[in-house]
Structure formats: C-alpha cells, structure tokens
PDB file of C-alpha atoms in Angstrom:
ATOM      1  CA  MET A   1     -35.814  20.468 -38.178  1.00 97.00           C
ATOM      2  CA  ASN A   2     -38.349  17.824 -37.429  1.00 98.00           C
ATOM      3  CA  ARG A   3     -38.468  15.395 -34.480  1.00 98.00           C
ATOM      4  CA  GLN A   4     -36.527  12.400 -36.136  1.00 98.00           C
ATOM      5  CA  GLU A   5     -33.782  14.853 -37.425  1.00 98.00           C
ATOM      6  CA  LEU A   6     -33.315  16.010 -33.835  1.00 98.00           C
ATOM      7  CA  ILE A   7     -33.276  12.622 -32.426  1.00 98.00           C
ATOM      8  CA  ASN A   8     -30.675  11.683 -35.197  1.00 98.00           C
ATOM      9  CA  GLN A   9     -28.391  14.518 -34.121  1.00 98.00           C
ATOM     10  CA  ILE A  10     -28.514  13.558 -30.397  1.00 98.00           C
ATOM     11  CA  ARG A  11     -27.556  10.174 -31.327  1.00 98.00           C
ATOM     12  CA  GLU A  12     -24.789  11.197 -33.706  1.00 98.00           C
ATOM     13  CA  LYS A  13     -23.447  13.745 -31.182  1.00 98.00           C
ATOM     14  CA  GLN A  14     -24.050  11.454 -28.166  1.00 98.00           C
ATOM     15  CA  SER A  15     -25.205  14.732 -26.591  1.00 98.00           C
ATOM     16  CA  PHE A  16     -28.553  16.547 -25.849  1.00 98.00           C
ATOM     17  CA  LEU A  17     -26.766  19.668 -24.762  1.00 98.00           C
ATOM     18  CA  CYS A  18     -28.090  23.175 -25.833  1.00 98.00           C
ATOM     19  CA  VAL A  19     -25.648  26.193 -25.286  1.00 98.00           C
ATOM     20  CA  GLY A  20     -27.477  29.394 -24.136  1.00 98.00           C
ATOM     21  CA  LEU A  21     -26.120  32.456 -25.880  1.00 98.00           C
ATOM     22  CA  ASP A  22     -27.184  35.007 -23.119  1.00 98.00           C
ATOM     23  CA  THR A  23     -24.449  37.454 -24.366  1.00 98.00           C
ATOM     24  CA  ASP A  24     -23.895  40.237 -22.005  1.00 97.00           C
ATOM     25  CA  ILE A  25     -21.405  43.081 -23.057  1.00 97.00           C
ATOM     26  CA  ASN A  26     -20.567  43.505 -19.323  1.00 96.00           C
ATOM     27  CA  LYS A  27     -19.613  39.836 -18.929  1.00 97.00           C
ATOM     28  CA  ILE A  28     -17.731  38.899 -22.333  1.00 96.00           C
ATOM     29  CA  PRO A  29     -13.835  39.017 -22.118  1.00 97.00           C
ATOM     30  CA  GLN A  30     -11.978  42.253 -22.261  1.00 97.00           C
ATOM     31  CA  CYS A  31     -10.071  40.976 -25.043  1.00 97.00           C
ATOM     32  CA  ILE A  32     -12.923  40.820 -27.259  1.00 98.00           C
ATOM     33  CA  ILE A  33     -13.993  44.320 -26.430  1.00 97.00           C
ATOM     34  CA  ASP A  34     -10.466  45.628 -26.978  1.00 97.00           C
ATOM     35  CA  GLU A  35     -10.233  44.079 -30.367  1.00 96.00           C
ATOM     36  CA  ALA A  36     -13.895  45.401 -31.373  1.00 97.00           C
ATOM     37  CA  LYS A  37     -12.943  48.916 -30.247  1.00 97.00           C
ATOM     38  CA  SER A  38      -9.665  48.725 -32.358  1.00 96.00           C
ATOM     39  CA  HIS A  39     -11.808  48.339 -35.382  1.00 95.00           C
ATOM     40  CA  ASP A  40     -14.839  50.262 -34.684  1.00 94.00           C
ATOM     41  CA  GLY A  41     -14.024  52.729 -31.740  1.00 95.00           C
ATOM     42  CA  GLU A  42     -17.151  53.745 -29.742  1.00 91.00           C
ATOM     43  CA  GLU A  43     -19.298  51.789 -32.315  1.00 94.00           C
ATOM     44  CA  TYR A  44     -17.710  48.553 -31.091  1.00 97.00           C
ATOM     45  CA  LEU A  45     -20.932  46.777 -29.693  1.00 97.00           C
ATOM     46  CA  PHE A  46     -22.242  44.862 -32.725  1.00 98.00           C
ATOM     47  CA  ARG A  47     -18.767  43.612 -33.620  1.00 98.00           C
ATOM     48  CA  ALA A  48     -18.007  42.538 -30.095  1.00 98.00           C
ATOM     49  CA  LEU A  49     -21.325  40.583 -29.550  1.00 98.00           C
ATOM     50  CA  CYS A  50     -20.874  38.875 -32.938  1.00 98.00           C
ATOM     51  CA  GLU A  51     -17.273  37.948 -32.462  1.00 98.00           C
ATOM     52  CA  PHE A  52     -17.981  36.493 -29.135  1.00 98.00           C
ATOM     53  CA  ASN A  53     -20.936  34.433 -29.980  1.00 98.00           C
ATOM     54  CA  ALA A  54     -19.003  33.088 -33.132  1.00 98.00           C
ATOM     55  CA  LEU A  55     -16.099  32.024 -31.030  1.00 98.00           C
ATOM     56  CA  ILE A  56     -18.318  30.358 -28.574  1.00 98.00           C
ATOM     57  CA  ILE A  57     -20.207  28.573 -31.168  1.00 98.00           C
ATOM     58  CA  ASP A  58     -16.891  27.373 -32.658  1.00 98.00           C
ATOM     59  CA  ALA A  59     -15.592  26.095 -29.390  1.00 98.00           C
ATOM     60  CA  THR A  60     -18.769  24.177 -28.513  1.00 98.00           C
ATOM     61  CA  ALA A  61     -20.344  23.031 -31.656  1.00 98.00           C
ATOM     62  CA  PRO A  62     -18.956  19.592 -31.615  1.00 98.00           C
ATOM     63  CA  TYR A  63     -20.481  18.652 -28.200  1.00 98.00           C
ATOM     64  CA  CYS A  64     -23.985  20.177 -28.504  1.00 98.00           C
ATOM     65  CA  VAL A  65     -27.061  19.960 -30.641  1.00 98.00           C
ATOM     66  CA  ALA A  66     -28.689  23.213 -30.177  1.00 98.00           C
ATOM     67  CA  TYR A  67     -28.103  26.882 -29.441  1.00 98.00           C
ATOM     68  CA  LYS A  68     -30.614  29.144 -27.532  1.00 98.00           C
ATOM     69  CA  PRO A  69     -29.850  32.853 -27.879  1.00 98.00           C
ATOM     70  CA  ASN A  70     -32.084  34.797 -25.370  1.00 98.00           C
ATOM     71  CA  LEU A  71     -33.693  37.698 -27.130  1.00 98.00           C
ATOM     72  CA  ALA A  72     -33.561  39.996 -23.886  1.00 98.00           C
ATOM     73  CA  PHE A  73     -29.689  40.048 -24.006  1.00 98.00           C
ATOM     74  CA  TYR A  74     -29.940  41.426 -27.705  1.00 98.00           C
ATOM     75  CA  GLU A  75     -32.978  43.659 -27.464  1.00 98.00           C
ATOM     76  CA  ALA A  76     -31.407  45.539 -24.518  1.00 97.00           C
ATOM     77  CA  TYR A  77     -28.723  46.955 -27.021  1.00 97.00           C
ATOM     78  CA  GLY A  78     -31.316  48.219 -29.422  1.00 97.00           C
ATOM     79  CA  VAL A  79     -30.472  48.096 -33.052  1.00 97.00           C
ATOM     80  CA  ASP A  80     -26.892  46.878 -32.696  1.00 97.00           C
ATOM     81  CA  GLY A  81     -28.207  44.078 -30.430  1.00 98.00           C
ATOM     82  CA  LEU A  82     -30.970  42.834 -32.846  1.00 98.00           C
ATOM     83  CA  MET A  83     -28.419  43.180 -35.767  1.00 98.00           C
ATOM     84  CA  ALA A  84     -26.178  40.799 -33.826  1.00 98.00           C
ATOM     85  CA  PHE A  85     -28.919  38.364 -32.930  1.00 98.00           C
ATOM     86  CA  GLU A  86     -29.656  38.150 -36.581  1.00 98.00           C
ATOM     87  CA  ALA A  87     -26.009  37.774 -37.618  1.00 98.00           C
ATOM     88  CA  THR A  88     -25.650  35.010 -34.878  1.00 98.00           C
ATOM     89  CA  ILE A  89     -28.543  33.105 -36.574  1.00 98.00           C
ATOM     90  CA  ASP A  90     -27.014  33.653 -39.990  1.00 98.00           C
ATOM     91  CA  TYR A  91     -23.583  32.346 -38.840  1.00 98.00           C
ATOM     92  CA  LEU A  92     -25.373  29.269 -37.370  1.00 98.00           C
ATOM     93  CA  LYS A  93     -27.212  28.524 -40.600  1.00 98.00           C
ATOM     94  CA  GLU A  94     -24.044  28.881 -42.726  1.00 98.00           C
ATOM     95  CA  GLU A  95     -21.498  27.226 -40.630  1.00 98.00           C
ATOM     96  CA  TYR A  96     -23.507  24.736 -38.459  1.00 98.00           C
ATOM     97  CA  PRO A  97     -26.740  24.137 -40.369  1.00 98.00           C
ATOM     98  CA  ASP A  98     -27.529  20.841 -38.424  1.00 97.00           C
ATOM     99  CA  HIS A  99     -27.778  22.604 -35.038  1.00 98.00           C
ATOM    100  CA  PHE A 100     -31.235  23.255 -33.680  1.00 98.00           C
ATOM    101  CA  ILE A 101     -31.847  26.966 -33.091  1.00 98.00           C
ATOM    102  CA  ILE A 102     -34.150  28.044 -30.306  1.00 98.00           C
ATOM    103  CA  ALA A 103     -35.125  31.639 -29.961  1.00 98.00           C
ATOM    104  CA  ASP A 104     -35.733  32.262 -26.337  1.00 98.00           C
ATOM    105  CA  ALA A 105     -38.163  35.034 -26.613  1.00 98.00           C
ATOM    106  CA  LYS A 106     -41.036  33.814 -24.419  1.00 96.00           C
ATOM    107  CA  ARG A 107     -43.677  35.531 -26.679  1.00 96.00           C
ATOM    108  CA  GLY A 108     -47.362  35.048 -26.193  1.00 90.00           C
ATOM    109  CA  ASP A 109     -50.337  37.577 -26.807  1.00 93.00           C
ATOM    110  CA  ILE A 110     -53.618  37.857 -28.470  1.00 92.00           C
ATOM    111  CA  GLY A 111     -54.069  35.975 -31.702  1.00 88.00           C
ATOM    112  CA  ASN A 112     -53.178  38.619 -34.314  1.00 94.00           C
ATOM    113  CA  THR A 113     -50.083  39.756 -32.371  1.00 97.00           C
ATOM    114  CA  SER A 114     -48.924  36.118 -31.957  1.00 97.00           C
ATOM    115  CA  LYS A 115     -49.360  35.611 -35.577  1.00 97.00           C
ATOM    116  CA  MET A 116     -46.863  38.370 -36.138  1.00 98.00           C
ATOM    117  CA  TYR A 117     -44.483  37.065 -33.527  1.00 98.00           C
ATOM    118  CA  ALA A 118     -44.670  33.776 -35.438  1.00 98.00           C
ATOM    119  CA  LYS A 119     -43.872  35.391 -38.693  1.00 98.00           C
ATOM    120  CA  THR A 120     -40.873  37.248 -37.085  1.00 98.00           C
ATOM    121  CA  PHE A 121     -39.146  34.123 -35.798  1.00 98.00           C
ATOM    122  CA  PHE A 122     -40.276  31.243 -38.267  1.00 98.00           C
ATOM    123  CA  GLU A 123     -40.139  33.364 -41.423  1.00 98.00           C
ATOM    124  CA  THR A 124     -37.866  36.421 -41.001  1.00 98.00           C
ATOM    125  CA  TYR A 125     -35.217  34.774 -38.763  1.00 98.00           C
ATOM    126  CA  ASP A 126     -36.243  31.118 -39.845  1.00 98.00           C
ATOM    127  CA  VAL A 127     -35.143  29.626 -36.329  1.00 98.00           C
ATOM    128  CA  ASP A 128     -36.298  26.089 -35.549  1.00 98.00           C
ATOM    129  CA  ALA A 129     -38.060  26.718 -32.212  1.00 98.00           C
ATOM    130  CA  LEU A 130     -39.504  29.698 -30.017  1.00 98.00           C
ATOM    131  CA  THR A 131     -40.250  29.671 -26.378  1.00 98.00           C
ATOM    132  CA  VAL A 132     -43.982  30.777 -25.848  1.00 98.00           C
ATOM    133  CA  ALA A 133     -45.785  31.808 -22.583  1.00 96.00           C
ATOM    134  CA  PRO A 134     -49.082  29.793 -22.644  1.00 95.00           C
ATOM    135  CA  TYR A 135     -51.078  31.795 -20.070  1.00 92.00           C
ATOM    136  CA  MET A 136     -53.371  33.775 -22.595  1.00 94.00           C
ATOM    137  CA  GLY A 137     -54.693  30.385 -23.834  1.00 95.00           C
ATOM    138  CA  GLU A 138     -55.119  28.619 -27.167  1.00 96.00           C
ATOM    139  CA  ASP A 139     -55.704  31.531 -29.471  1.00 95.00           C
ATOM    140  CA  SER A 140     -52.448  32.991 -28.266  1.00 96.00           C
ATOM    141  CA  VAL A 141     -50.384  29.802 -29.180  1.00 97.00           C
ATOM    142  CA  THR A 142     -51.921  28.230 -32.154  1.00 96.00           C
ATOM    143  CA  PRO A 143     -50.603  30.828 -34.615  1.00 97.00           C
ATOM    144  CA  PHE A 144     -47.081  29.448 -33.752  1.00 97.00           C
ATOM    145  CA  LEU A 145     -48.190  26.047 -34.604  1.00 97.00           C
ATOM    146  CA  GLY A 146     -49.029  26.407 -38.250  1.00 93.00           C
ATOM    147  CA  TYR A 147     -45.472  25.971 -39.600  1.00 97.00           C
ATOM    148  CA  ASP A 148     -43.944  22.632 -40.829  1.00 96.00           C
ATOM    149  CA  ASP A 149     -40.911  21.515 -38.678  1.00 96.00           C
ATOM    150  CA  LYS A 150     -41.083  24.406 -36.435  1.00 98.00           C
ATOM    151  CA  TRP A 151     -41.546  23.970 -32.686  1.00 98.00           C
ATOM    152  CA  VAL A 152     -43.417  25.837 -29.884  1.00 98.00           C
ATOM    153  CA  ILE A 153     -41.612  25.395 -26.657  1.00 98.00           C
ATOM    154  CA  LEU A 154     -44.297  26.241 -23.671  1.00 98.00           C
ATOM    155  CA  LEU A 155     -43.262  27.508 -20.259  1.00 96.00           C
ATOM    156  CA  ALA A 156     -44.563  24.693 -17.973  1.00 95.00           C
ATOM    157  CA  LEU A 157     -42.597  24.505 -14.782  1.00 94.00           C
ATOM    158  CA  THR A 158     -39.619  26.912 -14.589  1.00 89.00           C
ATOM    159  CA  SER A 159     -36.550  26.826 -12.387  1.00 80.00           C
ATOM    160  CA  ASN A 160     -36.907  30.358 -10.724  1.00 83.00           C
ATOM    161  CA  LYS A 161     -37.974  30.733  -7.162  1.00 82.00           C
ATOM    162  CA  GLY A 162     -41.220  32.734  -8.136  1.00 86.00           C
ATOM    163  CA  SER A 163     -42.353  29.567 -10.077  1.00 83.00           C
ATOM    164  CA  HIS A 164     -44.125  28.524  -7.027  1.00 82.00           C
ATOM    165  CA  ASP A 165     -46.233  31.831  -6.968  1.00 88.00           C
ATOM    166  CA  PHE A 166     -48.530  30.447  -9.790  1.00 89.00           C
ATOM    167  CA  GLN A 167     -47.308  27.183 -11.292  1.00 88.00           C
ATOM    168  CA  LEU A 168     -47.685  25.175  -8.275  1.00 82.00           C
ATOM    169  CA  THR A 169     -51.190  26.531  -7.186  1.00 88.00           C
ATOM    170  CA  GLU A 170     -53.845  23.899  -7.132  1.00 85.00           C
ATOM    171  CA  SER A 171     -57.430  23.827  -8.384  1.00 88.00           C
ATOM    172  CA  LYS A 172     -60.348  22.716  -6.279  1.00 87.00           C
ATOM    173  CA  GLN A 173     -59.801  19.254  -7.744  1.00 87.00           C
ATOM    174  CA  GLY A 174     -56.045  19.109  -6.667  1.00 88.00           C
ATOM    175  CA  GLU A 175     -54.516  19.888 -10.159  1.00 90.00           C
ATOM    176  CA  ARG A 176     -51.662  22.058 -10.112  1.00 93.00           C
ATOM    177  CA  LEU A 177     -51.525  24.796 -12.636  1.00 91.00           C
ATOM    178  CA  PHE A 178     -48.473  23.402 -14.578  1.00 94.00           C
ATOM    179  CA  GLU A 179     -50.312  20.210 -14.885  1.00 95.00           C
ATOM    180  CA  THR A 180     -53.339  21.925 -16.542  1.00 95.00           C
ATOM    181  CA  VAL A 181     -51.080  23.680 -18.934  1.00 96.00           C
ATOM    182  CA  LEU A 182     -49.692  20.248 -19.993  1.00 97.00           C
ATOM    183  CA  LYS A 183     -52.914  18.642 -20.552  1.00 97.00           C
ATOM    184  CA  THR A 184     -54.703  21.354 -22.273  1.00 97.00           C
ATOM    185  CA  SER A 185     -51.977  22.459 -24.496  1.00 98.00           C
ATOM    186  CA  GLN A 186     -51.859  18.880 -25.872  1.00 97.00           C
ATOM    187  CA  GLN A 187     -55.130  19.490 -27.477  1.00 97.00           C
ATOM    188  CA  TRP A 188     -53.300  22.268 -29.523  1.00 97.00           C
ATOM    189  CA  GLY A 189     -49.962  20.710 -30.483  1.00 97.00           C
ATOM    190  CA  ASN A 190     -48.340  17.243 -30.450  1.00 97.00           C
ATOM    191  CA  GLU A 191     -44.977  15.486 -29.990  1.00 97.00           C
ATOM    192  CA  GLU A 192     -43.858  16.763 -33.382  1.00 98.00           C
ATOM    193  CA  ASN A 193     -44.234  20.524 -32.811  1.00 98.00           C
ATOM    194  CA  MET A 194     -44.412  21.222 -29.091  1.00 98.00           C
ATOM    195  CA  MET A 195     -41.961  21.037 -26.253  1.00 98.00           C
ATOM    196  CA  TYR A 196     -42.117  22.233 -22.705  1.00 98.00           C
ATOM    197  CA  VAL A 197     -39.607  24.257 -20.591  1.00 97.00           C
ATOM    198  CA  VAL A 198     -38.989  22.510 -17.230  1.00 95.00           C
ATOM    199  CA  GLY A 199     -36.294  23.849 -14.933  1.00 91.00           C
ATOM    200  CA  ALA A 200     -33.443  21.499 -13.911  1.00 87.00           C
ATOM    201  CA  THR A 201     -33.884  22.333 -10.249  1.00 82.00           C
ATOM    202  CA  GLN A 202     -37.469  20.837 -10.274  1.00 78.00           C
ATOM    203  CA  GLY A 203     -35.881  17.364  -9.651  1.00 79.00           C
ATOM    204  CA  GLN A 204     -38.394  14.629  -8.960  1.00 83.00           C
ATOM    205  CA  MET A 205     -41.202  16.786 -10.314  1.00 89.00           C
ATOM    206  CA  PHE A 206     -40.121  15.440 -13.744  1.00 94.00           C
ATOM    207  CA  GLU A 207     -41.761  12.201 -12.709  1.00 94.00           C
ATOM    208  CA  ASP A 208     -45.099  13.995 -12.452  1.00 94.00           C
ATOM    209  CA  ILE A 209     -44.461  15.687 -15.742  1.00 96.00           C
ATOM    210  CA  ARG A 210     -43.738  12.535 -17.602  1.00 97.00           C
ATOM    211  CA  LYS A 211     -47.045  11.031 -16.417  1.00 96.00           C
ATOM    212  CA  ILE A 212     -48.789  13.795 -18.441  1.00 97.00           C
ATOM    213  CA  ALA A 213     -46.283  14.206 -21.154  1.00 98.00           C
ATOM    214  CA  PRO A 214     -44.513  10.885 -21.569  1.00 97.00           C
ATOM    215  CA  ASN A 215     -42.809  11.528 -24.993  1.00 97.00           C
ATOM    216  CA  HIS A 216     -42.658  15.266 -25.476  1.00 98.00           C
ATOM    217  CA  PHE A 217     -39.297  16.877 -25.662  1.00 98.00           C
ATOM    218  CA  LEU A 218     -38.395  18.925 -22.652  1.00 98.00           C
ATOM    219  CA  LEU A 219     -36.139  22.068 -22.700  1.00 98.00           C
ATOM    220  CA  VAL A 220     -34.388  22.038 -19.516  1.00 96.00           C
ATOM    221  CA  PRO A 221     -32.573  25.134 -18.193  1.00 93.00           C
ATOM    222  CA  GLY A 222     -30.787  25.432 -14.966  1.00 81.00           C
ATOM    223  CA  VAL A 223     -28.010  22.813 -15.130  1.00 81.00           C
ATOM    224  CA  GLY A 224     -24.579  24.216 -14.047  1.00 65.00           C
ATOM    225  CA  ALA A 225     -24.863  27.836 -12.631  1.00 58.00           C
ATOM    226  CA  GLN A 226     -28.245  27.524 -11.240  1.00 59.00           C
ATOM    227  CA  GLY A 227     -27.498  24.289  -9.356  1.00 62.00           C
ATOM    228  CA  GLY A 228     -29.527  21.745 -11.342  1.00 74.00           C
ATOM    229  CA  SER A 229     -28.500  18.110 -11.410  1.00 88.00           C
ATOM    230  CA  LEU A 230     -28.094  16.545 -14.897  1.00 93.00           C
ATOM    231  CA  GLN A 231     -28.196  12.921 -13.371  1.00 93.00           C
ATOM    232  CA  GLU A 232     -31.412  13.758 -11.487  1.00 92.00           C
ATOM    233  CA  VAL A 233     -32.869  15.278 -14.581  1.00 94.00           C
ATOM    234  CA  CYS A 234     -32.134  12.155 -16.577  1.00 96.00           C
ATOM    235  CA  LYS A 235     -33.333   9.838 -13.660  1.00 94.00           C
ATOM    236  CA  TYR A 236     -36.867  11.158 -13.967  1.00 94.00           C
ATOM    237  CA  GLY A 237     -37.011  12.886 -17.456  1.00 96.00           C
ATOM    238  CA  ILE A 238     -35.245  10.958 -20.146  1.00 97.00           C
ATOM    239  CA  THR A 239     -37.173   8.794 -22.508  1.00 97.00           C
ATOM    240  CA  LYS A 240     -36.330   6.168 -25.027  1.00 97.00           C
ATOM    241  CA  ASP A 241     -35.707   8.875 -27.656  1.00 97.00           C
ATOM    242  CA  CYS A 242     -33.910  11.004 -25.224  1.00 98.00           C
ATOM    243  CA  GLY A 243     -36.658  13.475 -24.962  1.00 98.00           C
ATOM    244  CA  LEU A 244     -34.422  16.176 -23.389  1.00 98.00           C
ATOM    245  CA  LEU A 245     -32.545  19.307 -24.375  1.00 98.00           C
ATOM    246  CA  VAL A 246     -30.639  20.268 -21.495  1.00 97.00           C
ATOM    247  CA  ASN A 247     -29.243  23.991 -21.542  1.00 96.00           C
ATOM    248  CA  SER A 248     -26.297  25.513 -20.017  1.00 95.00           C
ATOM    249  CA  SER A 249     -25.481  29.287 -20.596  1.00 95.00           C
ATOM    250  CA  ARG A 250     -23.331  30.905 -17.941  1.00 94.00           C
ATOM    251  CA  GLY A 251     -21.632  27.655 -16.809  1.00 94.00           C
ATOM    252  CA  ILE A 252     -20.171  27.546 -20.468  1.00 97.00           C
ATOM    253  CA  ILE A 253     -20.008  30.792 -22.046  1.00 98.00           C
ATOM    254  CA  TYR A 254     -18.626  32.674 -19.050  1.00 97.00           C
ATOM    255  CA  ALA A 255     -16.549  29.892 -17.403  1.00 96.00           C
ATOM    256  CA  SER A 256     -13.597  32.129 -17.967  1.00 97.00           C
ATOM    257  CA  ASN A 257     -13.303  35.819 -18.749  1.00 96.00           C
ATOM    258  CA  GLY A 258      -9.684  35.638 -19.843  1.00 97.00           C
ATOM    259  CA  GLU A 259      -8.210  35.103 -23.319  1.00 97.00           C
ATOM    260  CA  ASP A 260      -8.759  31.283 -22.819  1.00 98.00           C
ATOM    261  CA  PHE A 261     -12.467  31.635 -22.743  1.00 98.00           C
ATOM    262  CA  ALA A 262     -13.128  29.643 -25.715  1.00 98.00           C
ATOM    263  CA  GLU A 263     -10.815  26.881 -24.758  1.00 98.00           C
ATOM    264  CA  VAL A 264     -12.493  26.720 -21.265  1.00 98.00           C
ATOM    265  CA  ALA A 265     -15.913  26.787 -22.961  1.00 98.00           C
ATOM    266  CA  THR A 266     -14.858  23.865 -25.169  1.00 98.00           C
ATOM    267  CA  GLN A 267     -13.779  21.737 -22.115  1.00 98.00           C
ATOM    268  CA  LYS A 268     -17.037  22.646 -20.244  1.00 97.00           C
ATOM    269  CA  ALA A 269     -19.061  21.647 -23.196  1.00 98.00           C
ATOM    270  CA  LYS A 270     -17.091  18.492 -23.608  1.00 98.00           C
ATOM    271  CA  ASP A 271     -17.368  17.540 -20.017  1.00 97.00           C
ATOM    272  CA  LEU A 272     -21.180  17.724 -20.180  1.00 97.00           C
ATOM    273  CA  GLN A 273     -21.331  15.765 -23.412  1.00 98.00           C
ATOM    274  CA  ILE A 274     -19.327  12.993 -21.685  1.00 98.00           C
ATOM    275  CA  GLU A 275     -21.946  12.959 -18.833  1.00 97.00           C
ATOM    276  CA  MET A 276     -24.642  12.904 -21.359  1.00 98.00           C
ATOM    277  CA  ALA A 277     -23.186  10.131 -23.432  1.00 98.00           C
ATOM    278  CA  THR A 278     -23.059   8.042 -20.122  1.00 98.00           C
ATOM    279  CA  GLU A 279     -26.733   8.807 -19.483  1.00 98.00           C
ATOM    280  CA  LEU A 280     -27.809   7.909 -23.058  1.00 98.00           C
ATOM    281  CA  ALA A 281     -25.907   4.629 -22.774  1.00 98.00           C
ATOM    282  CA  LYS A 282     -27.765   3.656 -19.689  1.00 97.00           C
ATOM    283  CA  ILE A 283     -31.029   3.571 -21.491  1.00 96.00           C
ATOM    284  CA  GLY A 284     -29.439   1.925 -24.842  1.00 97.00           C
ATOM    285  CA  PHE A 285     -29.875   4.945 -27.038  1.00 97.00           C
ATOM    286  CA  ILE A 286     -26.322   4.882 -28.213  1.00 93.00           C
TER     287      ILE A 286
END
C-alpha cells in the first residue's frame, strides 16, 4: 500500500487506528480455548490463536485502518504460532484487503541478514510494513527499502521506561540520539517508504520530532493500556495528511475475557474511531 492509498483509507474510515494483535494464549477468553479443544484436543493452540484473531479482526475492521501482529506472540509458540501468524495474514488479505498490515518484528542486522528478513516479510508474507531497529546503521536498514509500496518503520522514541537509557542521551553538540536517528535515516528513505515508532507516552516530545520529520507517518503505540493520551498525541503530532497510525492492543483485544469479548472489542475500537474523527475534523481532513 502506498502513501496516498493509506491516506485515502484514513479519510474513508475517519480513523487512524491500528489494532495490535498481541495474541497470548494465556489471555484469550476461555470460550475460545474450550471450542478449539473440542475440535483438536491437546493440539488446540493453532486453532485457538487463529479463531481469536479472526473474531477480533471481524469485530474491529470497520473502525481501524491497520493491524499489527507482534511476532513475539507467535514465535513463542513455535511452529503452531508461526502458522497462526501466517494464517492471520492470509485472512486479512482475503477478507480485508484494504487494511494496512504491519509485522511488528523489530528486525535489524548486518546487510545480508537484513536482506533475508526483508524477503521473509515483504515477499513470503507480503505484509505492508515491518518495524526495524536502526542501531546497526545504514547497511542494516537499506535492504528493507528496496520494495515498491512497502514500508520500513524505524524505532525512534519508544514508550517504555528504558527508552531514556539510550534514546535521550545527548552528543557533545546537544543532539539527542533519537534526533540523530531521525536526521540520518532520512538520507536512506523518504516519506513514501519510511515511518517512525514514537510512543504515545512521550507527549510534547512529538513537537521536537515534527521539527525534524514534519511529514513522515508515525506509528504510535501506548494509547490505552499504557496510559498515552490520544488528544496529546494529536495536539503535537498530527499533520495535514494525518501522519499518524495510533496503535491499541490490550485495550481492545483483551477488554473482556468473557464470551462478549468481540462485542466489547467492537465498542472499544468504535470509541477510539469517534475520538479520531473529531481530531481529523479539527484539522479539516474530513
């Protein structure tokens, strides 16, 4: 999906919501597990992961423009988990082909290895975007940039407490490390193929980021369960083309662990979509 297609989807849905599919077998509703076990016995894992994801996707698709399965939650279960990841991607492509798919894998290695990671996600799985760690430099990132209408989403300023350990350290010239990442990486990619991860809990720091990357899309985790404010993110981070994909994972997919989990997920996604429509209207986007 190219930039204009993504913008068109945001305008059509009046939403820039990304739903994170952090699917944990220990958190999904017992009714899903029971149903899967009734079919497959002790080999229920693959079915349970796929069924939960499909129901969450069906429940939230009208209110979001993107999905972000986190690879750690699938790799943890070995072959069954990876098969469930692939099946989820296939389900999205077949049933909801206009939705943007982000593989949250945070890859990044020496050039030859990055080339194979790029092949994995952009050819084998054929997702739209991949999160990438930039700290091994240009030759670890550029292999991901050689695909038309595919996106690299670089970690810039994350929402975890430990982000302060390195990302905010300053050079002798007073430039913070995340600012160096933003400036340097724009020599490798552009607004058509590169986004940045910026945590919602960073608040006014979005203002500093927009001084360096005024038009790039930002993938923003941390709204909801992590305490980030959608209004604050928009105040400092929204652009004339929206420029944001705001992710919510736990706050939507685990909002209920009962049999009503899909209905509750629908309502949580709809609530966020309504808030997002308000923010888009403020800037005249819709």
